[in-house]
């Protein structure tokens, strides 16, 4: 369900304030950036070349990553191979690493949905879940390949 431009703007502003207060995160909307959360920079980037609805979905997902990483200790315990990869700067060459990456991606989508619910942002759940599924499937495709040199984020 598409909403008015002003509704999306109101939700983006609400999420901007929430992200700043909750995680001290800055949101950057830019056509030259891919959607991503950079924890060290305390920044979420959202690509503006997509529809406003998909920008909202992507923003919620990236904030879902921030939520998952709120406690470094918990994140490192749950996703030890991802944490190792981030420390060394190299992906761990194992199927377990790929599964952890998939788990974190799925969790970020679930967290994003909970954030929307908490802030009373009216998501079209079917469209949100279809978009999440499309994005997650790109990671599933990557994980199923046996090419160890290809980044999941390529």
CSV table of C-alpha atoms in Angstrom, one decimal:
chain,number,residue,atom,x,y,z
A,1,UNK,CA,0.0,0.0,0.0
A,2,UNK,CA,1.5,3.3,-1.1
A,3,UNK,CA,1.1,6.3,1.3
A,4,UNK,CA,1.4,10.0,0.5
A,5,UNK,CA,4.7,11.7,0.3
A,6,UNK,CA,4.0,13.6,3.5
A,7,UNK,CA,3.2,10.4,5.3
A,8,UNK,CA,6.6,8.9,4.3
A,9,UNK,CA,8.3,12.1,5.2
A,10,UNK,CA,6.7,12.0,8.7
A,11,UNK,CA,7.8,8.4,9.2
A,12,UNK,CA,11.3,9.2,8.0
A,13,UNK,CA,11.5,12.1,10.5
A,14,UNK,CA,10.2,9.9,13.3
A,15,UNK,CA,12.8,7.2,12.5
A,16,UNK,CA,15.5,9.8,12.3
A,17,UNK,CA,14.7,11.1,15.8
A,18,UNK,CA,14.3,7.5,17.1
A,19,UNK,CA,17.6,6.4,15.6
A,20,UNK,CA,19.5,9.4,17.0
A,21,UNK,CA,18.0,9.0,20.5
A,22,UNK,CA,18.2,5.2,20.7
A,23,UNK,CA,21.6,4.5,19.0
A,24,UNK,CA,23.1,8.0,18.2
A,25,UNK,CA,22.8,7.1,14.5
A,26,UNK,CA,22.7,9.6,11.7
A,27,UNK,CA,20.6,8.8,8.6
A,28,UNK,CA,21.8,9.7,5.2
A,29,UNK,CA,19.5,9.5,2.2
A,30,UNK,CA,21.6,9.6,-1.0
A,31,UNK,CA,21.1,8.3,-4.6
A,32,UNK,CA,24.8,7.4,-4.8
A,33,UNK,CA,24.8,5.1,-1.8
A,34,UNK,CA,23.7,1.5,-1.3
A,35,UNK,CA,21.6,0.7,1.7
A,36,UNK,CA,23.8,-0.2,4.7
A,37,UNK,CA,24.5,0.3,8.3
A,38,UNK,CA,28.0,1.3,9.2
A,39,UNK,CA,28.4,0.8,13.0
A,40,UNK,CA,31.8,2.5,13.3
A,41,UNK,CA,30.4,5.6,11.7
A,42,UNK,CA,27.0,5.4,13.6
A,43,UNK,CA,25.4,6.0,10.2
A,44,UNK,CA,22.7,4.4,8.1
A,45,UNK,CA,22.7,5.0,4.4
A,46,UNK,CA,19.5,4.7,2.3
A,47,UNK,CA,19.5,4.8,-1.5
A,48,UNK,CA,17.0,7.3,-2.8
A,49,UNK,CA,16.8,5.7,-6.3
A,50,UNK,CA,14.2,3.3,-4.9
A,51,UNK,CA,10.5,4.0,-4.2
A,52,UNK,CA,9.7,5.7,-0.9
A,53,UNK,CA,8.1,2.5,0.3
A,54,UNK,CA,11.3,0.5,-0.4
A,55,UNK,CA,13.3,3.3,1.2
A,56,UNK,CA,11.2,2.9,4.3
A,57,UNK,CA,11.6,-0.9,4.2
A,58,UNK,CA,15.4,-0.6,3.7
A,59,UNK,CA,15.7,2.0,6.5
A,60,UNK,CA,13.8,-0.3,8.9
A,61,UNK,CA,16.0,-3.2,7.9
A,62,UNK,CA,19.3,-1.2,8.5
A,63,UNK,CA,18.0,0.0,11.8
A,64,UNK,CA,17.3,-3.7,12.5
A,65,UNK,CA,21.0,-4.3,12.1
A,66,UNK,CA,21.7,-1.5,14.6
A,67,UNK,CA,19.2,-3.2,17.0
A,68,UNK,CA,20.9,-6.6,16.6
A,69,UNK,CA,24.3,-5.0,17.3
A,70,UNK,CA,23.2,-2.9,20.3
A,71,UNK,CA,25.1,-5.1,22.6
A,72,UNK,CA,28.5,-6.0,21.2
A,73,UNK,CA,28.9,-8.8,23.7
A,74,UNK,CA,25.6,-10.4,22.7
A,75,UNK,CA,26.2,-9.9,19.0
A,76,UNK,CA,29.7,-11.5,19.3
A,77,UNK,CA,28.3,-14.5,21.2
A,78,UNK,CA,25.4,-15.1,18.8
A,79,UNK,CA,27.3,-14.3,15.6
A,80,UNK,CA,30.9,-15.3,16.5
A,81,UNK,CA,32.0,-15.9,12.9
A,82,UNK,CA,30.6,-12.6,11.7
A,83,UNK,CA,32.4,-10.8,14.6
A,84,UNK,CA,35.7,-12.6,13.7
A,85,UNK,CA,35.3,-11.6,10.1
A,86,UNK,CA,34.8,-7.9,11.1
A,87,UNK,CA,37.8,-8.0,13.4
A,88,UNK,CA,40.1,-9.5,10.8
A,89,UNK,CA,38.6,-7.8,7.8
A,90,UNK,CA,38.2,-11.2,6.0
A,91,UNK,CA,35.2,-13.4,5.6
A,92,UNK,CA,35.5,-16.8,7.3
A,93,UNK,CA,35.6,-19.5,4.7
A,94,UNK,CA,32.9,-21.8,6.0
A,95,UNK,CA,29.3,-22.6,5.5
A,96,UNK,CA,28.7,-21.8,9.2
A,97,UNK,CA,29.8,-18.2,8.5
A,98,UNK,CA,27.4,-18.0,5.6
A,99,UNK,CA,24.5,-19.3,7.7
A,100,UNK,CA,25.3,-16.7,10.4
A,101,UNK,CA,25.2,-14.0,7.8
A,102,UNK,CA,21.8,-15.2,6.6
A,103,UNK,CA,20.6,-15.4,10.2
A,104,UNK,CA,21.6,-11.8,10.9
A,105,UNK,CA,20.0,-10.6,7.7
A,106,UNK,CA,16.7,-12.3,8.5
A,107,UNK,CA,16.9,-11.0,12.1
A,108,UNK,CA,17.4,-7.4,10.9
A,109,UNK,CA,14.2,-7.7,8.8
A,110,UNK,CA,12.3,-9.0,11.8
A,111,UNK,CA,13.8,-6.2,14.0
A,112,UNK,CA,12.8,-3.6,11.4
A,113,UNK,CA,9.2,-4.9,11.5
A,114,UNK,CA,9.2,-4.6,15.3
A,115,UNK,CA,10.6,-1.1,15.2
A,116,UNK,CA,7.8,-0.1,12.8
A,117,UNK,CA,5.2,-1.7,15.1
A,118,UNK,CA,6.7,0.1,18.1
A,119,UNK,CA,6.6,3.5,16.4
A,120,UNK,CA,3.1,2.8,14.9
A,121,UNK,CA,4.3,3.0,11.4
A,122,UNK,CA,1.7,1.2,9.3
A,123,UNK,CA,3.5,-1.3,7.1
A,124,UNK,CA,1.8,-3.3,4.4
A,125,UNK,CA,3.1,-6.5,6.0
A,126,UNK,CA,2.7,-8.5,2.8
A,127,UNK,CA,4.7,-6.0,0.7
A,128,UNK,CA,7.3,-5.7,3.5
A,129,UNK,CA,7.8,-9.4,3.8
A,130,UNK,CA,7.9,-9.9,0.0
A,131,UNK,CA,10.6,-7.2,-0.2
A,132,UNK,CA,12.5,-8.7,2.7
A,133,UNK,CA,12.2,-12.1,1.0
A,134,UNK,CA,13.6,-10.8,-2.2
A,135,UNK,CA,16.6,-9.2,-0.4
A,136,UNK,CA,17.2,-12.3,1.7
A,137,UNK,CA,17.1,-14.5,-1.3
A,138,UNK,CA,20.0,-12.6,-2.8
A,139,UNK,CA,22.0,-13.7,0.2
A,140,UNK,CA,20.7,-17.3,-0.1
A,141,UNK,CA,21.9,-17.3,-3.7
A,142,UNK,CA,25.3,-16.1,-2.6
A,143,UNK,CA,25.5,-18.6,0.3
A,144,UNK,CA,24.6,-21.5,-2.0
A,145,UNK,CA,27.5,-20.7,-4.3
A,146,UNK,CA,30.8,-22.2,-3.5
A,147,UNK,CA,32.9,-19.2,-4.7
A,148,UNK,CA,34.7,-18.1,-1.5
A,149,UNK,CA,36.1,-15.0,-3.1
A,150,UNK,CA,32.7,-13.4,-3.8
A,151,UNK,CA,31.5,-11.0,-1.1
A,152,UNK,CA,27.9,-11.3,0.2
A,153,UNK,CA,27.7,-7.5,-0.2
A,154,UNK,CA,28.9,-7.4,-3.8
